[in-house]
Coordinates of C-alpha atoms in Angstrom, one line a residue:
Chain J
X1 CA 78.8 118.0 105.0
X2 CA 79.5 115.3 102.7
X3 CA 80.5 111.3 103.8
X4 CA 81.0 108.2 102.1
X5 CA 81.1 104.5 103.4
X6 CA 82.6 101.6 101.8
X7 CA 80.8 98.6 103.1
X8 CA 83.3 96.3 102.6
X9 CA 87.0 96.2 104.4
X10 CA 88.6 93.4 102.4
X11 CA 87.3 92.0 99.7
X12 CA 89.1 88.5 99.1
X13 CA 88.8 87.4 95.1
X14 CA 89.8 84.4 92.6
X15 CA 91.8 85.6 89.8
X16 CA 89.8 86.0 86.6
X17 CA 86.9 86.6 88.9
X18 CA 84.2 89.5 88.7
X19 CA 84.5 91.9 91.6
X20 CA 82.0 94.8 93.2
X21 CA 83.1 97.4 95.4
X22 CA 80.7 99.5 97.1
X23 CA 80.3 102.9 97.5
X24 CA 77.5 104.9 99.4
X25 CA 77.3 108.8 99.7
X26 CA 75.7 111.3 101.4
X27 CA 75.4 114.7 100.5
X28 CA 72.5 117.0 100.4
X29 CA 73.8 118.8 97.1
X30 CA 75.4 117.0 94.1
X31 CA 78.5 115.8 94.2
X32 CA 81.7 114.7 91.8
X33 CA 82.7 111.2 92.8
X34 CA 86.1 109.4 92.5
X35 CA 87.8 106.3 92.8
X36 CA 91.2 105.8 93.6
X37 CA 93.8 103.1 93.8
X38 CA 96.6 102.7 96.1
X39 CA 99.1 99.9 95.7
X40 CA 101.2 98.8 98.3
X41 CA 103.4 101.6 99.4
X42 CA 102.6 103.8 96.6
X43 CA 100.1 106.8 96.3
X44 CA 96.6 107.8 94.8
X45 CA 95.9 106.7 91.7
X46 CA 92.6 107.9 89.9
X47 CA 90.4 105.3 88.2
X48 CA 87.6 106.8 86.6
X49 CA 85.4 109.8 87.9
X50 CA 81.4 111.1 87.5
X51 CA 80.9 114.7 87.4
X52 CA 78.1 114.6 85.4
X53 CA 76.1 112.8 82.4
X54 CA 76.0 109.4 81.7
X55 CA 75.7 107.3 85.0
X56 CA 78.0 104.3 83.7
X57 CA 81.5 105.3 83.9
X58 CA 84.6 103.7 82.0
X59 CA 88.1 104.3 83.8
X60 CA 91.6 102.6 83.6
X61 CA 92.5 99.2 83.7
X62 CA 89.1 97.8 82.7
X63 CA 86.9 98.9 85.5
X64 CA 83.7 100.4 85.4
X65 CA 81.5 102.1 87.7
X66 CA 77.6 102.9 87.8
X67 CA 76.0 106.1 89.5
X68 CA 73.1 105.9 91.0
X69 CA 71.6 109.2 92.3
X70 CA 68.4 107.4 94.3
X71 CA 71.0 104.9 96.2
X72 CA 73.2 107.7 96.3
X73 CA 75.6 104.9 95.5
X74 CA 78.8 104.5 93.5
X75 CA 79.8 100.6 92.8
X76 CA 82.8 100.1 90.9
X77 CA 83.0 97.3 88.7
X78 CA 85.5 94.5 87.1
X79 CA 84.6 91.5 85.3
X80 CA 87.9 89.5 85.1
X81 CA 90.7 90.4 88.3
X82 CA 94.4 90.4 87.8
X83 CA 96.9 89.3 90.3
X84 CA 97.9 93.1 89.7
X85 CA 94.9 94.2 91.0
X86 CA 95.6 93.5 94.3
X87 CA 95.5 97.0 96.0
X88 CA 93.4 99.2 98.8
X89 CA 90.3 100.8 96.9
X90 CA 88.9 104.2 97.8
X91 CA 85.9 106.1 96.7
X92 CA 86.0 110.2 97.3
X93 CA 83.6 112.7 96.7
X94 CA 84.1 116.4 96.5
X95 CA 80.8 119.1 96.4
X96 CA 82.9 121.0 93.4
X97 CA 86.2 121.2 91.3
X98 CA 88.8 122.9 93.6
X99 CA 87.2 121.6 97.0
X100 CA 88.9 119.1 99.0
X101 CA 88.4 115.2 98.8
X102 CA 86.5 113.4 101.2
X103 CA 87.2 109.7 101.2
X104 CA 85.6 106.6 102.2
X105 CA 87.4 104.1 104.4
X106 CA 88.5 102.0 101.8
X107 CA 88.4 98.6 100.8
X108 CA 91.4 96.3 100.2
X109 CA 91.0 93.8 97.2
X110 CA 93.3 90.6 97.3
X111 CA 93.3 88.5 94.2
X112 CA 94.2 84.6 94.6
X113 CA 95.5 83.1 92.0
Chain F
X1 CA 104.2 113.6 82.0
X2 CA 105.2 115.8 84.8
X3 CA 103.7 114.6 87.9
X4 CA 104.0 116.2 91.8
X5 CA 106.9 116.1 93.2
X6 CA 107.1 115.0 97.2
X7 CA 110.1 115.6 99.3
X8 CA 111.7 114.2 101.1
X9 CA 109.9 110.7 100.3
X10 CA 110.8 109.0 103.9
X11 CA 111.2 111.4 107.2
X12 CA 112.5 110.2 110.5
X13 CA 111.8 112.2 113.8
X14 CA 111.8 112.0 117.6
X15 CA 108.6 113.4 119.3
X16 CA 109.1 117.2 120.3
X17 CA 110.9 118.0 117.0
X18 CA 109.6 119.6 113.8
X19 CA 109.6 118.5 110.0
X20 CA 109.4 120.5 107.1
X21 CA 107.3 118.1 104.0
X22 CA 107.7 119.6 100.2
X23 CA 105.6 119.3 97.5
X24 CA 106.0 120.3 94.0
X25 CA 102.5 120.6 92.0
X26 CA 102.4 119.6 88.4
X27 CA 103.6 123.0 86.2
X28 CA 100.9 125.1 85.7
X29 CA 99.1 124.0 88.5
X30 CA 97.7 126.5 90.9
X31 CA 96.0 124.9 93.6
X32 CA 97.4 122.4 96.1
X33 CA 96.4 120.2 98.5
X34 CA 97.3 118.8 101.6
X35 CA 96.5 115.3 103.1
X36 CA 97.4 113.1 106.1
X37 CA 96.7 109.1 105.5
X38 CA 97.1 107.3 109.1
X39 CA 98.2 103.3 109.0
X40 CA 95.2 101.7 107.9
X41 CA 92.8 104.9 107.5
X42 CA 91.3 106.8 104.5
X43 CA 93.3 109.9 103.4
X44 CA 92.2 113.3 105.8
X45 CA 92.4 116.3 104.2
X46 CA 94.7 119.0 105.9
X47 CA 94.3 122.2 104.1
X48 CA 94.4 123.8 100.6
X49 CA 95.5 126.6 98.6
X50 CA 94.9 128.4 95.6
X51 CA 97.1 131.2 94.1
X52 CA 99.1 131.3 97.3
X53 CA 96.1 131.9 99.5
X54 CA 94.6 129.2 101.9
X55 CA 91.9 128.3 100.4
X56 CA 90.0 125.6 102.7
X57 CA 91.1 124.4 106.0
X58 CA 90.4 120.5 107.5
X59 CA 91.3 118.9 110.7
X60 CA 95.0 119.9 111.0
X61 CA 96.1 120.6 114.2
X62 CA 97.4 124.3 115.6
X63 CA 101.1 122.9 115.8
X64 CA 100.9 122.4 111.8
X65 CA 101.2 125.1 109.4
X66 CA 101.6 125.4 105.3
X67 CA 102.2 128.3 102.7
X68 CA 102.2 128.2 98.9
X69 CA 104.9 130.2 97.8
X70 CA 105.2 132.4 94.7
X71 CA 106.6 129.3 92.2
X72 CA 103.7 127.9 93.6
X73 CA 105.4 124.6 95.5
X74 CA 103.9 124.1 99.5
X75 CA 105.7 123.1 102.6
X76 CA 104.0 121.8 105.2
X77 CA 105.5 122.8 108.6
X78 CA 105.1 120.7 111.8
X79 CA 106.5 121.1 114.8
X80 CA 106.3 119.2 118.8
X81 CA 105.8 116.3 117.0
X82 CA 103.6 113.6 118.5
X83 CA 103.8 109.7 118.1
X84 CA 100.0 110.4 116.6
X85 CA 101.3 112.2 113.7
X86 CA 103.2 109.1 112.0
X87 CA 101.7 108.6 108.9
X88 CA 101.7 109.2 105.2
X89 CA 101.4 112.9 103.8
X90 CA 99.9 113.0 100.5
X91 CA 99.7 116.3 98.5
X92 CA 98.0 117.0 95.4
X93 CA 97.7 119.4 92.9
X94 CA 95.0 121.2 90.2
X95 CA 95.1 123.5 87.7
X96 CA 92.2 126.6 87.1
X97 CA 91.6 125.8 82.7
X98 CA 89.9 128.8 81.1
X99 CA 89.0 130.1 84.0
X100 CA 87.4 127.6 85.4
X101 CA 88.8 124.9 88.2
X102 CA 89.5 121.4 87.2
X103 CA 87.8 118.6 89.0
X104 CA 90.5 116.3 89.1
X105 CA 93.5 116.4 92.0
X106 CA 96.6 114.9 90.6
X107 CA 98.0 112.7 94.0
X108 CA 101.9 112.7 94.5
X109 CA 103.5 109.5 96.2
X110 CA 103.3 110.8 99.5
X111 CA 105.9 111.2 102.5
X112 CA 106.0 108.5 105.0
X113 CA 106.7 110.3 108.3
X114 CA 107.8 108.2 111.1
X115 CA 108.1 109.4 114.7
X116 CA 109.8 107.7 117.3

């Protein structure tokens, strides 16, 4: 069975700041991997995805994420935060298209101005 | 866009009774998903379905139980209702594109179930 672990709970951040959240999988089989974005009181927004290809991913908003299949890790990336940004952070990984999601714990992102 | 549709979007119950959560997928979508987010946890998957058939099946308990009907919306049934099962029910929805499943799920905005 697949898992993934977000090392970090709460990552606290300066606007206009870079931020790195983390993302580790474990699977014994490839995986598609995900992250989402939940803003308060709202539901799961997608931010970029790797299925396959190129390991640096471009999604929405300006983030970025880099695969890496020998740290089975999935860091997503931004290099200037918003106030907007603010939000709870969660990477997923599925073992195919049509399988169900399996998500990390989460990390929430607060951005001071 | 069309997105999925969630109903009702705020549920109030006593323990002991049941609630029925609806969820309309995207048009055209043909596979639906269930999940249950706890306050403060990750989103659990529930159960799945494809073409009207359960498809996959997570850690939902026995006193839950879901269909996909024929127009393809779900309901999620769940009855003797425990304090334990306050939390936010996501579903989400995918469509099969030449054949072949799509790797995305499209989230809806959830229903926030309460039990007092």
């Amino acid at each position: 069975a697949q898992s993934v672990t977000q090392l970090d709970s709460q990552v606290p951040v300066f606007e206009e700041a870079p931020v790195e959240l983390r993302c580790n999988y474990s699977s014994s089989v490839s995986v598609y991997l995900f992250w989402y974005v939940q803003y308060p009181n709202q539901g799961l927004q997608l931010l970029l995805k790797y299925l396959s290809g190129s390991t640096l991913v471009k999604g929405i908003n300006g983030f970025e994420a880099e695969f890496n299949k020998s740290q089975t890790s999935f860091h997503l990336r931004k290099p200037s935060v918003h106030i907007s940004d603010t939000a709870e952070y969660f990477c997923a990984v599925t073992l195919a298209a049509g399988n169900k999601l399996t998500f990390g714990g989460g990390t929430r992102v607060l951005v001071k101005p | 866009a069309a997105g999925v549709i969630q109903s009702p979007r705020h549920l109030i119950k006593e323990k002991r009774e049941t609630a029925t959560l609806k969820c309309y997928p995207i048009p055209r979508h043909d596979t639906v998903y269930w999940y249950q987010q706890g306050p403060g946890q990750d989103p659990q998957f529930l159960i799945s379905f494809y073409e009207k058939m359960q498809s996959d099946k997570g850690s939902i308990p026995d006193r839950f139980s879901a269909q996909q009907f024929s127009d393809y919306h779900s309901e999620l049934n769940m009855s003797s209702l425990e304090l334990g099962d306050s939390a936010l029910y996501f579903c989400a929805s995918s469509p099969e594109i030449a054949g072949v499943q799509y790797n995305e799920q499209f989230f809806g905005p959830g229903t926030r179930l309460t039990v007092l």
